[in-house]
Amino acid sequence: GMPGPDIQKITVQPGDTFVIVSDGITRYMQTDNIAAIVSGKSLSQAAMDMVDMANAMGGADNSTCVIVRIESVDAWDEHEATG
């Protein structure tokens, strides 16, 4: 059958950054390289740099990158959100 989603609930804080990449990037880049690219840049520039670097290292696969940075955290009522 089809694989299901992998879901985890975590506590986030302002400034936390989440990087989701395809194997087209992880095949050519280590976690430390990814973290270095993301820090100190705009998120859109970091995503483009990551894809460009993976391609320059021989990436022949699709390289996909999504970066999310938490700007603020408000109280959230799960019951209210799910109805």
JSON list of N, CA and C in Angstrom, two decimals:
[
{"chain": "A", "resi": 1, "resn": "GLY", "atom": "N", "xyz": [0.81, -1.19, 0.00]},
{"chain": "A", "resi": 1, "resn": "GLY", "atom": "CA", "xyz": [0.00, 0.00, 0.00]},
{"chain": "A", "resi": 1, "resn": "GLY", "atom": "C", "xyz": [0.85, 1.26, 0.00]},
{"chain": "A", "resi": 2, "resn": "MET", "atom": "N", "xyz": [0.18, 2.35, -0.02]},
{"chain": "A", "resi": 2, "resn": "MET", "atom": "CA", "xyz": [0.85, 3.66, 0.00]},
{"chain": "A", "resi": 2, "resn": "MET", "atom": "C", "xyz": [1.39, 3.95, 1.40]},
{"chain": "A", "resi": 3, "resn": "PRO", "atom": "N", "xyz": [2.59, 4.51, 1.47]},
{"chain": "A", "resi": 3, "resn": "PRO", "atom": "CA", "xyz": [3.11, 4.88, 2.79]},
{"chain": "A", "resi": 3, "resn": "PRO", "atom": "C", "xyz": [2.31, 6.05, 3.36]},
{"chain": "A", "resi": 4, "resn": "GLY", "atom": "N", "xyz": [2.15, 6.07, 4.65]},
{"chain": "A", "resi": 4, "resn": "GLY", "atom": "CA", "xyz": [1.42, 7.15, 5.30]},
{"chain": "A", "resi": 4, "resn": "GLY", "atom": "C", "xyz": [2.36, 8.25, 5.73]},
{"chain": "A", "resi": 5, "resn": "PRO", "atom": "N", "xyz": [1.81, 9.35, 6.17]},
{"chain": "A", "resi": 5, "resn": "PRO", "atom": "CA", "xyz": [2.66, 10.46, 6.62]},
{"chain": "A", "resi": 5, "resn": "PRO", "atom": "C", "xyz": [3.35, 10.12, 7.93]},
{"chain": "A", "resi": 6, "resn": "ASP", "atom": "N", "xyz": [4.49, 10.73, 8.14]},
{"chain": "A", "resi": 6, "resn": "ASP", "atom": "CA", "xyz": [5.22, 10.60, 9.39]},
{"chain": "A", "resi": 6, "resn": "ASP", "atom": "C", "xyz": [4.95, 11.88, 10.17]},
{"chain": "A", "resi": 7, "resn": "ILE", "atom": "N", "xyz": [4.19, 11.79, 11.27]},
{"chain": "A", "resi": 7, "resn": "ILE", "atom": "CA", "xyz": [3.75, 12.97, 12.01]},
{"chain": "A", "resi": 7, "resn": "ILE", "atom": "C", "xyz": [4.34, 12.94, 13.41]},
{"chain": "A", "resi": 8, "resn": "GLN", "atom": "N", "xyz": [4.90, 14.09, 13.82]},
{"chain": "A", "resi": 8, "resn": "GLN", "atom": "CA", "xyz": [5.41, 14.27, 15.17]},
{"chain": "A", "resi": 8, "resn": "GLN", "atom": "C", "xyz": [4.94, 15.61, 15.68]},
{"chain": "A", "resi": 9, "resn": "LYS", "atom": "N", "xyz": [4.53, 15.66, 16.92]},
{"chain": "A", "resi": 9, "resn": "LYS", "atom": "CA", "xyz": [4.19, 16.94, 17.54]},
{"chain": "A", "resi": 9, "resn": "LYS", "atom": "C", "xyz": [5.41, 17.39, 18.34]},
{"chain": "A", "resi": 10, "resn": "ILE", "atom": "N", "xyz": [5.83, 18.62, 18.08]},
{"chain": "A", "resi": 10, "resn": "ILE", "atom": "CA", "xyz": [6.97, 19.17, 18.80]},
{"chain": "A", "resi": 10, "resn": "ILE", "atom": "C", "xyz": [6.65, 20.59, 19.25]},
{"chain": "A", "resi": 11, "resn": "THR", "atom": "N", "xyz": [7.36, 21.06, 20.22]},
{"chain": "A", "resi": 11, "resn": "THR", "atom": "CA", "xyz": [7.23, 22.43, 20.68]},
{"chain": "A", "resi": 11, "resn": "THR", "atom": "C", "xyz": [8.20, 23.28, 19.87]},
{"chain": "A", "resi": 12, "resn": "VAL", "atom": "N", "xyz": [7.70, 24.38, 19.32]},
{"chain": "A", "resi": 12, "resn": "VAL", "atom": "CA", "xyz": [8.56, 25.26, 18.53]},
{"chain": "A", "resi": 12, "resn": "VAL", "atom": "C", "xyz": [8.68, 26.62, 19.22]},
{"chain": "A", "resi": 13, "resn": "GLN", "atom": "N", "xyz": [9.75, 27.31, 18.87]},
{"chain": "A", "resi": 13, "resn": "GLN", "atom": "CA", "xyz": [10.01, 28.63, 19.41]},
{"chain": "A", "resi": 13, "resn": "GLN", "atom": "C", "xyz": [10.37, 29.56, 18.28]},
{"chain": "A", "resi": 14, "resn": "PRO", "atom": "N", "xyz": [10.13, 30.86, 18.46]},
{"chain": "A", "resi": 14, "resn": "PRO", "atom": "CA", "xyz": [10.52, 31.80, 17.41]},
{"chain": "A", "resi": 14, "resn": "PRO", "atom": "C", "xyz": [12.00, 31.63, 17.05]},
{"chain": "A", "resi": 15, "resn": "GLY", "atom": "N", "xyz": [12.27, 31.63, 15.77]},
{"chain": "A", "resi": 15, "resn": "GLY", "atom": "CA", "xyz": [13.63, 31.44, 15.29]},
{"chain": "A", "resi": 15, "resn": "GLY", "atom": "C", "xyz": [13.95, 30.02, 14.87]},
{"chain": "A", "resi": 16, "resn": "ASP", "atom": "N", "xyz": [13.14, 29.04, 15.31]},
{"chain": "A", "resi": 16, "resn": "ASP", "atom": "CA", "xyz": [13.35, 27.66, 14.88]},
{"chain": "A", "resi": 16, "resn": "ASP", "atom": "C", "xyz": [13.21, 27.58, 13.37]},
{"chain": "A", "resi": 17, "resn": "THR", "atom": "N", "xyz": [14.07, 26.80, 12.74]},
{"chain": "A", "resi": 17, "resn": "THR", "atom": "CA", "xyz": [14.05, 26.66, 11.29]},
{"chain": "A", "resi": 17, "resn": "THR", "atom": "C", "xyz": [13.97, 25.19, 10.94]},
{"chain": "A", "resi": 18, "resn": "PHE", "atom": "N", "xyz": [13.06, 24.87, 10.01]},
{"chain": "A", "resi": 18, "resn": "PHE", "atom": "CA", "xyz": [12.88, 23.50, 9.55]},
{"chain": "A", "resi": 18, "resn": "PHE", "atom": "C", "xyz": [13.24, 23.44, 8.07]},
{"chain": "A", "resi": 19, "resn": "VAL", "atom": "N", "xyz": [14.07, 22.46, 7.73]},
{"chain": "A", "resi": 19, "resn": "VAL", "atom": "CA", "xyz": [14.52, 22.29, 6.36]},
{"chain": "A", "resi": 19, "resn": "VAL", "atom": "C", "xyz": [14.06, 20.91, 5.89]},
{"chain": "A", "resi": 20, "resn": "ILE", "atom": "N", "xyz": [13.29, 20.89, 4.82]},
{"chain": "A", "resi": 20, "resn": "ILE", "atom": "CA", "xyz": [12.79, 19.65, 4.25]},
{"chain": "A", "resi": 20, "resn": "ILE", "atom": "C", "xyz": [13.38, 19.54, 2.85]},
{"chain": "A", "resi": 21, "resn": "VAL", "atom": "N", "xyz": [14.14, 18.49, 2.61]},
{"chain": "A", "resi": 21, "resn": "VAL", "atom": "CA", "xyz": [14.80, 18.34, 1.31]},
{"chain": "A", "resi": 21, "resn": "VAL", "atom": "C", "xyz": [14.58, 16.95, 0.76]},
{"chain": "A", "resi": 22, "resn": "SER", "atom": "N", "xyz": [14.63, 16.85, -0.55]},
{"chain": "A", "resi": 22, "resn": "SER", "atom": "CA", "xyz": [14.51, 15.56, -1.21]},
{"chain": "A", "resi": 22, "resn": "SER", "atom": "C", "xyz": [15.87, 14.88, -1.27]},
{"chain": "A", "resi": 23, "resn": "ASP", "atom": "N", "xyz": [15.85, 13.62, -1.68]},
{"chain": "A", "resi": 23, "resn": "ASP", "atom": "CA", "xyz": [17.11, 12.88, -1.79]},
{"chain": "A", "resi": 23, "resn": "ASP", "atom": "C", "xyz": [18.02, 13.45, -2.88]},
{"chain": "A", "resi": 24, "resn": "GLY", "atom": "N", "xyz": [17.48, 14.27, -3.76]},
{"chain": "A", "resi": 24, "resn": "GLY", "atom": "CA", "xyz": [18.31, 14.94, -4.75]},
{"chain": "A", "resi": 24, "resn": "GLY", "atom": "C", "xyz": [19.30, 15.90, -4.11]},
{"chain": "A", "resi": 25, "resn": "ILE", "atom": "N", "xyz": [19.01, 16.32, -2.89]},
{"chain": "A", "resi": 25, "resn": "ILE", "atom": "CA", "xyz": [19.94, 17.18, -2.14]},
{"chain": "A", "resi": 25, "resn": "ILE", "atom": "C", "xyz": [20.73, 16.36, -1.13]},
{"chain": "A", "resi": 26, "resn": "THR", "atom": "N", "xyz": [20.07, 15.52, -0.35]},
{"chain": "A", "resi": 26, "resn": "THR", "atom": "CA", "xyz": [20.79, 14.76, 0.69]},
{"chain": "A", "resi": 26, "resn": "THR", "atom": "C", "xyz": [21.78, 13.77, 0.11]},
{"chain": "A", "resi": 27, "resn": "ARG", "atom": "N", "xyz": [21.60, 13.39, -1.13]},
{"chain": "A", "resi": 27, "resn": "ARG", "atom": "CA", "xyz": [22.55, 12.48, -1.77]},
{"chain": "A", "resi": 27, "resn": "ARG", "atom": "C", "xyz": [23.92, 13.14, -1.95]},
{"chain": "A", "resi": 28, "resn": "TYR", "atom": "N", "xyz": [23.93, 14.47, -2.03]},
{"chain": "A", "resi": 28, "resn": "TYR", "atom": "CA", "xyz": [25.17, 15.20, -2.31]},
{"chain": "A", "resi": 28, "resn": "TYR", "atom": "C", "xyz": [25.64, 16.10, -1.17]},
{"chain": "A", "resi": 29, "resn": "MET", "atom": "N", "xyz": [24.80, 16.33, -0.18]},
{"chain": "A", "resi": 29, "resn": "MET", "atom": "CA", "xyz": [25.15, 17.26, 0.89]},
{"chain": "A", "resi": 29, "resn": "MET", "atom": "C", "xyz": [24.93, 16.65, 2.26]},
{"chain": "A", "resi": 30, "resn": "GLN", "atom": "N", "xyz": [25.84, 16.95, 3.17]},
{"chain": "A", "resi": 30, "resn": "GLN", "atom": "CA", "xyz": [25.74, 16.50, 4.55]},
{"chain": "A", "resi": 30, "resn": "GLN", "atom": "C", "xyz": [24.90, 17.49, 5.36]},
{"chain": "A", "resi": 31, "resn": "THR", "atom": "N", "xyz": [24.41, 17.06, 6.51]},
{"chain": "A", "resi": 31, "resn": "THR", "atom": "CA", "xyz": [23.59, 17.90, 7.38]},
{"chain": "A", "resi": 31, "resn": "THR", "atom": "C", "xyz": [24.32, 19.19, 7.75]},
{"chain": "A", "resi": 32, "resn": "ASP", "atom": "N", "xyz": [25.63, 19.10, 8.05]},
{"chain": "A", "resi": 32, "resn": "ASP", "atom": "CA", "xyz": [26.39, 20.30, 8.41]},
{"chain": "A", "resi": 32, "resn": "ASP", "atom": "C", "xyz": [26.43, 21.30, 7.27]},
{"chain": "A", "resi": 33, "resn": "ASN", "atom": "N", "xyz": [26.55, 20.82, 6.02]},
{"chain": "A", "resi": 33, "resn": "ASN", "atom": "CA", "xyz": [26.54, 21.71, 4.87]},
{"chain": "A", "resi": 33, "resn": "ASN", "atom": "C", "xyz": [25.20, 22.41, 4.72]},
{"chain": "A", "resi": 34, "resn": "ILE", "atom": "N", "xyz": [24.14, 21.66, 4.93]},
{"chain": "A", "resi": 34, "resn": "ILE", "atom": "CA", "xyz": [22.79, 22.22, 4.82]},
{"chain": "A", "resi": 34, "resn": "ILE", "atom": "C", "xyz": [22.58, 23.29, 5.88]},
{"chain": "A", "resi": 35, "resn": "ALA", "atom": "N", "xyz": [22.98, 23.00, 7.11]},
{"chain": "A", "resi": 35, "resn": "ALA", "atom": "CA", "xyz": [22.83, 23.97, 8.21]},
{"chain": "A", "resi": 35, "resn": "ALA", "atom": "C", "xyz": [23.63, 25.24, 7.94]},
{"chain": "A", "resi": 36, "resn": "ALA", "atom": "N", "xyz": [24.83, 25.10, 7.41]},
{"chain": "A", "resi": 36, "resn": "ALA", "atom": "CA", "xyz": [25.67, 26.26, 7.11]},
{"chain": "A", "resi": 36, "resn": "ALA", "atom": "C", "xyz": [25.04, 27.14, 6.03]},
{"chain": "A", "resi": 37, "resn": "ILE", "atom": "N", "xyz": [24.44, 26.52, 5.04]},
{"chain": "A", "resi": 37, "resn": "ILE", "atom": "CA", "xyz": [23.81, 27.27, 3.96]},
{"chain": "A", "resi": 37, "resn": "ILE", "atom": "C", "xyz": [22.60, 28.04, 4.47]},
{"chain": "A", "resi": 38, "resn": "VAL", "atom": "N", "xyz": [21.84, 27.46, 5.36]},
{"chain": "A", "resi": 38, "resn": "VAL", "atom": "CA", "xyz": [20.60, 28.08, 5.84]},
{"chain": "A", "resi": 38, "resn": "VAL", "atom": "C", "xyz": [20.87, 29.25, 6.79]},
{"chain": "A", "resi": 39, "resn": "SER", "atom": "N", "xyz": [21.92, 29.15, 7.59]},
{"chain": "A", "resi": 39, "resn": "SER", "atom": "CA", "xyz": [22.15, 30.21, 8.58]},
{"chain": "A", "resi": 39, "resn": "SER", "atom": "C", "xyz": [22.70, 31.47, 7.92]},
{"chain": "A", "resi": 40, "resn": "GLY", "atom": "N", "xyz": [22.13, 32.59, 8.30]},
{"chain": "A", "resi": 40, "resn": "GLY", "atom": "CA", "xyz": [22.63, 33.88, 7.84]},
{"chain": "A", "resi": 40, "resn": "GLY", "atom": "C", "xyz": [22.17, 34.32, 6.47]},
{"chain": "A", "resi": 41, "resn": "LYS", "atom": "N", "xyz": [21.20, 33.65, 5.89]},
{"chain": "A", "resi": 41, "resn": "LYS", "atom": "CA", "xyz": [20.70, 34.01, 4.56]},
{"chain": "A", "resi": 41, "resn": "LYS", "atom": "C", "xyz": [19.18, 34.10, 4.60]},
{"chain": "A", "resi": 42, "resn": "SER", "atom": "N", "xyz": [18.63, 34.76, 3.60]},
{"chain": "A", "resi": 42, "resn": "SER", "atom": "CA", "xyz": [17.18, 34.70, 3.46]},
{"chain": "A", "resi": 42, "resn": "SER", "atom": "C", "xyz": [16.81, 33.26, 3.13]},
{"chain": "A", "resi": 43, "resn": "LEU", "atom": "N", "xyz": [15.62, 32.85, 3.48]},
{"chain": "A", "resi": 43, "resn": "LEU", "atom": "CA", "xyz": [15.22, 31.47, 3.25]},
{"chain": "A", "resi": 43, "resn": "LEU", "atom": "C", "xyz": [15.17, 31.15, 1.76]},
{"chain": "A", "resi": 44, "resn": "SER", "atom": "N", "xyz": [14.69, 32.09, 0.95]},
{"chain": "A", "resi": 44, "resn": "SER", "atom": "CA", "xyz": [14.62, 31.82, -0.49]},
{"chain": "A", "resi": 44, "resn": "SER", "atom": "C", "xyz": [16.02, 31.69, -1.09]},
{"chain": "A", "resi": 45, "resn": "GLN", "atom": "N", "xyz": [16.96, 32.52, -0.65]},
{"chain": "A", "resi": 45, "resn": "GLN", "atom": "CA", "xyz": [18.33, 32.41, -1.15]},
{"chain": "A", "resi": 45, "resn": "GLN", "atom": "C", "xyz": [18.97, 31.10, -0.70]},
{"chain": "A", "resi": 46, "resn": "ALA", "atom": "N", "xyz": [18.73, 30.71, 0.54]},
{"chain": "A", "resi": 46, "resn": "ALA", "atom": "CA", "xyz": [19.28, 29.45, 1.05]},
{"chain": "A", "resi": 46, "resn": "ALA", "atom": "C", "xyz": [18.75, 28.26, 0.25]},
{"chain": "A", "resi": 47, "resn": "ALA", "atom": "N", "xyz": [17.45, 28.26, -0.06]},
{"chain": "A", "resi": 47, "resn": "ALA", "atom": "CA", "xyz": [16.87, 27.17, -0.84]},
{"chain": "A", "resi": 47, "resn": "ALA", "atom": "C", "xyz": [17.48, 27.10, -2.23]},
{"chain": "A", "resi": 48, "resn": "MET", "atom": "N", "xyz": [17.62, 28.26, -2.88]},
{"chain": "A", "resi": 48, "resn": "MET", "atom": "CA", "xyz": [18.22, 28.28, -4.22]},
{"chain": "A", "resi": 48, "resn": "MET", "atom": "C", "xyz": [19.68, 27.84, -4.17]},
{"chain": "A", "resi": 49, "resn": "ASP", "atom": "N", "xyz": [20.42, 28.29, -3.16]},
{"chain": "A", "resi": 49, "resn": "ASP", "atom": "CA", "xyz": [21.83, 27.90, -3.02]},
{"chain": "A", "resi": 49, "resn": "ASP", "atom": "C", "xyz": [21.97, 26.40, -2.81]},
{"chain": "A", "resi": 50, "resn": "MET", "atom": "N", "xyz": [21.06, 25.82, -2.04]},
{"chain": "A", "resi": 50, "resn": "MET", "atom": "CA", "xyz": [21.12, 24.38, -1.78]},
{"chain": "A", "resi": 50, "resn": "MET", "atom": "C", "xyz": [20.89, 23.57, -3.05]},
{"chain": "A", "resi": 51, "resn": "VAL", "atom": "N", "xyz": [19.90, 23.96, -3.82]},
{"chain": "A", "resi": 51, "resn": "VAL", "atom": "CA", "xyz": [19.62, 23.26, -5.08]},
{"chain": "A", "resi": 51, "resn": "VAL", "atom": "C", "xyz": [20.78, 23.46, -6.05]},
{"chain": "A", "resi": 52, "resn": "ASP", "atom": "N", "xyz": [21.30, 24.68, -6.15]},
{"chain": "A", "resi": 52, "resn": "ASP", "atom": "CA", "xyz": [22.43, 24.95, -7.04]},
{"chain": "A", "resi": 52, "resn": "ASP", "atom": "C", "xyz": [23.66, 24.13, -6.65]},
{"chain": "A", "resi": 53, "resn": "MET", "atom": "N", "xyz": [23.93, 24.03, -5.34]},
{"chain": "A", "resi": 53, "resn": "MET", "atom": "CA", "xyz": [25.10, 23.28, -4.89]},
{"chain": "A", "resi": 53, "resn": "MET", "atom": "C", "xyz": [24.94, 21.79, -5.18]},
{"chain": "A", "resi": 54, "resn": "ALA", "atom": "N", "xyz": [23.76, 21.25, -4.94]},
{"chain": "A", "resi": 54, "resn": "ALA", "atom": "CA", "xyz": [23.52, 19.83, -5.23]},
{"chain": "A", "resi": 54, "resn": "ALA", "atom": "C", "xyz": [23.70, 19.57, -6.72]},
{"chain": "A", "resi": 55, "resn": "ASN", "atom": "N", "xyz": [23.18, 20.46, -7.55]},
{"chain": "A", "resi": 55, "resn": "ASN", "atom": "CA", "xyz": [23.34, 20.30, -9.00]},
{"chain": "A", "resi": 55, "resn": "ASN", "atom": "C", "xyz": [24.79, 20.40, -9.42]},
{"chain": "A", "resi": 56, "resn": "ALA", "atom": "N", "xyz": [25.54, 21.32, -8.83]},
{"chain": "A", "resi": 56, "resn": "ALA", "atom": "CA", "xyz": [26.96, 21.48, -9.15]},
{"chain": "A", "resi": 56, "resn": "ALA", "atom": "C", "xyz": [27.78, 20.26, -8.74]},
{"chain": "A", "resi": 57, "resn": "MET", "atom": "N", "xyz": [27.31, 19.53, -7.73]},
{"chain": "A", "resi": 57, "resn": "MET", "atom": "CA", "xyz": [28.02, 18.34, -7.25]},
{"chain": "A", "resi": 57, "resn": "MET", "atom": "C", "xyz": [27.61, 17.10, -8.03]},
{"chain": "A", "resi": 58, "resn": "GLY", "atom": "N", "xyz": [26.86, 17.29, -9.11]},
{"chain": "A", "resi": 58, "resn": "GLY", "atom": "CA", "xyz": [26.50, 16.16, -9.96]},
{"chain": "A", "resi": 58, "resn": "GLY", "atom": "C", "xyz": [25.06, 15.73, -9.85]},
{"chain": "A", "resi": 59, "resn": "GLY", "atom": "N", "xyz": [24.25, 16.50, -9.20]},
{"chain": "A", "resi": 59, "resn": "GLY", "atom": "CA", "xyz": [22.85, 16.14, -9.00]},
{"chain": "A", "resi": 59, "resn": "GLY", "atom": "C", "xyz": [22.13, 15.92, -10.32]},
{"chain": "A", "resi": 60, "resn": "ALA", "atom": "N", "xyz": [21.71, 14.70, -10.55]},
{"chain": "A", "resi": 60, "resn": "ALA", "atom": "CA", "xyz": [20.97, 14.37, -11.76]},
{"chain": "A", "resi": 60, "resn": "ALA", "atom": "C", "xyz": [19.51, 14.09, -11.43]},
{"chain": "A", "resi": 61, "resn": "ASP", "atom": "N", "xyz": [19.21, 14.10, -10.14]},
{"chain": "A", "resi": 61, "resn": "ASP", "atom": "CA", "xyz": [17.86, 13.82, -9.66]},
{"chain": "A", "resi": 61, "resn": "ASP", "atom": "C", "xyz": [17.16, 15.14, -9.39]},
{"chain": "A", "resi": 62, "resn": "ASN", "atom": "N", "xyz": [15.86, 15.08, -9.19]},
{"chain": "A", "resi": 62, "resn": "ASN", "atom": "CA", "xyz": [15.14, 16.29, -8.79]},
{"chain": "A", "resi": 62, "resn": "ASN", "atom": "C", "xyz": [15.62, 16.73, -7.42]},
{"chain": "A", "resi": 63, "resn": "SER", "atom": "N", "xyz": [15.95, 18.01, -7.29]},
{"chain": "A", "resi": 63, "resn": "SER", "atom": "CA", "xyz": [16.37, 18.57, -6.01]},
{"chain": "A", "resi": 63, "resn": "SER", "atom": "C", "xyz": [15.28, 19.51, -5.53]},
{"chain": "A", "resi": 64, "resn": "THR", "atom": "N", "xyz": [14.69, 19.17, -4.39]},
{"chain": "A", "resi": 64, "resn": "THR", "atom": "CA", "xyz": [13.61, 19.97, -3.85]},
{"chain": "A", "resi": 64, "resn": "THR", "atom": "C", "xyz": [13.95, 20.38, -2.43]},
{"chain": "A", "resi": 65, "resn": "CYS", "atom": "N", "xyz": [13.65, 21.65, -2.11]},
{"chain": "A", "resi": 65, "resn": "CYS", "atom": "CA", "xyz": [13.96, 22.17, -0.78]},
{"chain": "A", "resi": 65, "resn": "CYS", "atom": "C", "xyz": [12.85, 23.09, -0.32]},
{"chain": "A", "resi": 66, "resn": "VAL", "atom": "N", "xyz": [12.38, 22.87, 0.92]},
{"chain": "A", "resi": 66, "resn": "VAL", "atom": "CA", "xyz": [11.41, 23.75, 1.55]},
{"chain": "A", "resi": 66, "resn": "VAL", "atom": "C", "xyz": [12.01, 24.14, 2.90]},
{"chain": "A", "resi": 67, "resn": "ILE", "atom": "N", "xyz": [12.04, 25.44, 3.17]},
{"chain": "A", "resi": 67, "resn": "ILE", "atom": "CA", "xyz": [12.58, 25.93, 4.44]},
{"chain": "A", "resi": 67, "resn": "ILE", "atom": "C", "xyz": [11.50, 26.77, 5.11]},
{"chain": "A", "resi": 68, "resn": "VAL", "atom": "N", "xyz": [11.26, 26.48, 6.39]},
{"chain": "A", "resi": 68, "resn": "VAL", "atom": "CA", "xyz": [10.26, 27.20, 7.17]},
{"chain": "A", "resi": 68, "resn": "VAL", "atom": "C", "xyz": [10.93, 27.72, 8.43]},
{"chain": "A", "resi": 69, "resn": "ARG", "atom": "N", "xyz": [10.77, 29.01, 8.69]},
{"chain": "A", "resi": 69, "resn": "ARG", "atom": "CA", "xyz": [11.30, 29.59, 9.93]},
{"chain": "A", "resi": 69, "resn": "ARG", "atom": "C", "xyz": [10.11, 30.10, 10.75]},
{"chain": "A", "resi": 70, "resn": "ILE", "atom": "N", "xyz": [10.09, 29.73, 12.02]},
{"chain": "A", "resi": 70, "resn": "ILE", "atom": "CA", "xyz": [9.03, 30.16, 12.92]},
{"chain": "A", "resi": 70, "resn": "ILE", "atom": "C", "xyz": [9.31, 31.60, 13.35]},
{"chain": "A", "resi": 71, "resn": "GLU", "atom": "N", "xyz": [8.37, 32.50, 13.03]},
{"chain": "A", "resi": 71, "resn": "GLU", "atom": "CA", "xyz": [8.53, 33.92, 13.36]},
{"chain": "A", "resi": 71, "resn": "GLU", "atom": "C", "xyz": [7.95, 34.23, 14.74]},
{"chain": "A", "resi": 72, "resn": "SER", "atom": "N", "xyz": [6.78, 33.67, 15.04]},
{"chain": "A", "resi": 72, "resn": "SER", "atom": "CA", "xyz": [6.18, 33.89, 16.35]},
{"chain": "A", "resi": 72, "resn": "SER", "atom": "C", "xyz": [5.33, 32.67, 16.70]},
{"chain": "A", "resi": 73, "resn": "VAL", "atom": "N", "xyz": [5.05, 32.55, 17.97]},
{"chain": "A", "resi": 73, "resn": "VAL", "atom": "CA", "xyz": [4.28, 31.40, 18.45]},
{"chain": "A", "resi": 73, "resn": "VAL", "atom": "C", "xyz": [3.13, 31.94, 19.30]},
{"chain": "A", "resi": 74, "resn": "ASP", "atom": "N", "xyz": [1.91, 31.60, 18.92]},
{"chain": "A", "resi": 74, "resn": "ASP", "atom": "CA", "xyz": [0.73, 31.96, 19.69]},
{"chain": "A", "resi": 74, "resn": "ASP", "atom": "C", "xyz": [0.16, 30.69, 20.32]},
{"chain": "A", "resi": 75, "resn": "ALA", "atom": "N", "xyz": [-0.60, 30.86, 21.36]},
{"chain": "A", "resi": 75, "resn": "ALA", "atom": "CA", "xyz": [-1.27, 29.70, 21.96]},
{"chain": "A", "resi": 75, "resn": "ALA", "atom": "C", "xyz": [-2.20, 29.11, 20.91]},
{"chain": "A", "resi": 76, "resn": "TRP", "atom": "N", "xyz": [-2.24, 27.80, 20.84]},
{"chain": "A", "resi": 76, "resn": "TRP", "atom": "CA", "xyz": [-3.05, 27.12, 19.84]},
{"chain": "A", "resi": 76, "resn": "TRP", "atom": "C", "xyz": [-3.89, 26.07, 20.52]},
{"chain": "A", "resi": 77, "resn": "ASP", "atom": "N", "xyz": [-5.18, 26.11, 20.26]},
{"chain": "A", "resi": 77, "resn": "ASP", "atom": "CA", "xyz": [-6.11, 25.14, 20.84]},
{"chain": "A", "resi": 77, "resn": "ASP", "atom": "C", "xyz": [-6.41, 24.10, 19.78]},
{"chain": "A", "resi": 78, "resn": "GLU", "atom": "N", "xyz": [-5.87, 22.88, 19.96]},
{"chain": "A", "resi": 78, "resn": "GLU", "atom": "CA", "xyz": [-6.04, 21.82, 18.97]},
{"chain": "A", "resi": 78, "resn": "GLU", "atom": "C", "xyz": [-7.51, 21.51, 18.71]},
{"chain": "A", "resi": 79, "resn": "HIS", "atom": "N", "xyz": [-8.35, 21.54, 19.75]},
{"chain": "A", "resi": 79, "resn": "HIS", "atom": "CA", "xyz": [-9.76, 21.25, 19.58]},
{"chain": "A", "resi": 79, "resn": "HIS", "atom": "C", "xyz": [-10.44, 22.30, 18.71]},
{"chain": "A", "resi": 80, "resn": "GLU", "atom": "N", "xyz": [-10.04, 23.56, 18.88]},
{"chain": "A", "resi": 80, "resn": "GLU", "atom": "CA", "xyz": [-10.63, 24.64, 18.09]},
{"chain": "A", "resi": 80, "resn": "GLU", "atom": "C", "xyz": [-10.20, 24.52, 16.63]},
{"chain": "A", "resi": 81, "resn": "ALA", "atom": "N", "xyz": [-8.95, 24.11, 16.39]},
{"chain": "A", "resi": 81, "resn": "ALA", "atom": "CA", "xyz": [-8.43, 24.02, 15.03]},
{"chain": "A", "resi": 81, "resn": "ALA", "atom": "C", "xyz": [-9.02, 22.85, 14.25]},
{"chain": "A", "resi": 82, "resn": "THR", "atom": "N", "xyz": [-9.33, 21.77, 14.94]},
{"chain": "A", "resi": 82, "resn": "THR", "atom": "CA", "xyz": [-9.83, 20.59, 14.24]},
{"chain": "A", "resi": 82, "resn": "THR", "atom": "C", "xyz": [-11.36, 20.53, 14.24]},
{"chain": "A", "resi": 83, "resn": "GLY", "atom": "N", "xyz": [-12.00, 21.42, 14.95]},
{"chain": "A", "resi": 83, "resn": "GLY", "atom": "CA", "xyz": [-13.47, 21.47, 14.96]},
{"chain": "A", "resi": 83, "resn": "GLY", "atom": "C", "xyz": [-14.01, 20.45, 15.88]}
]
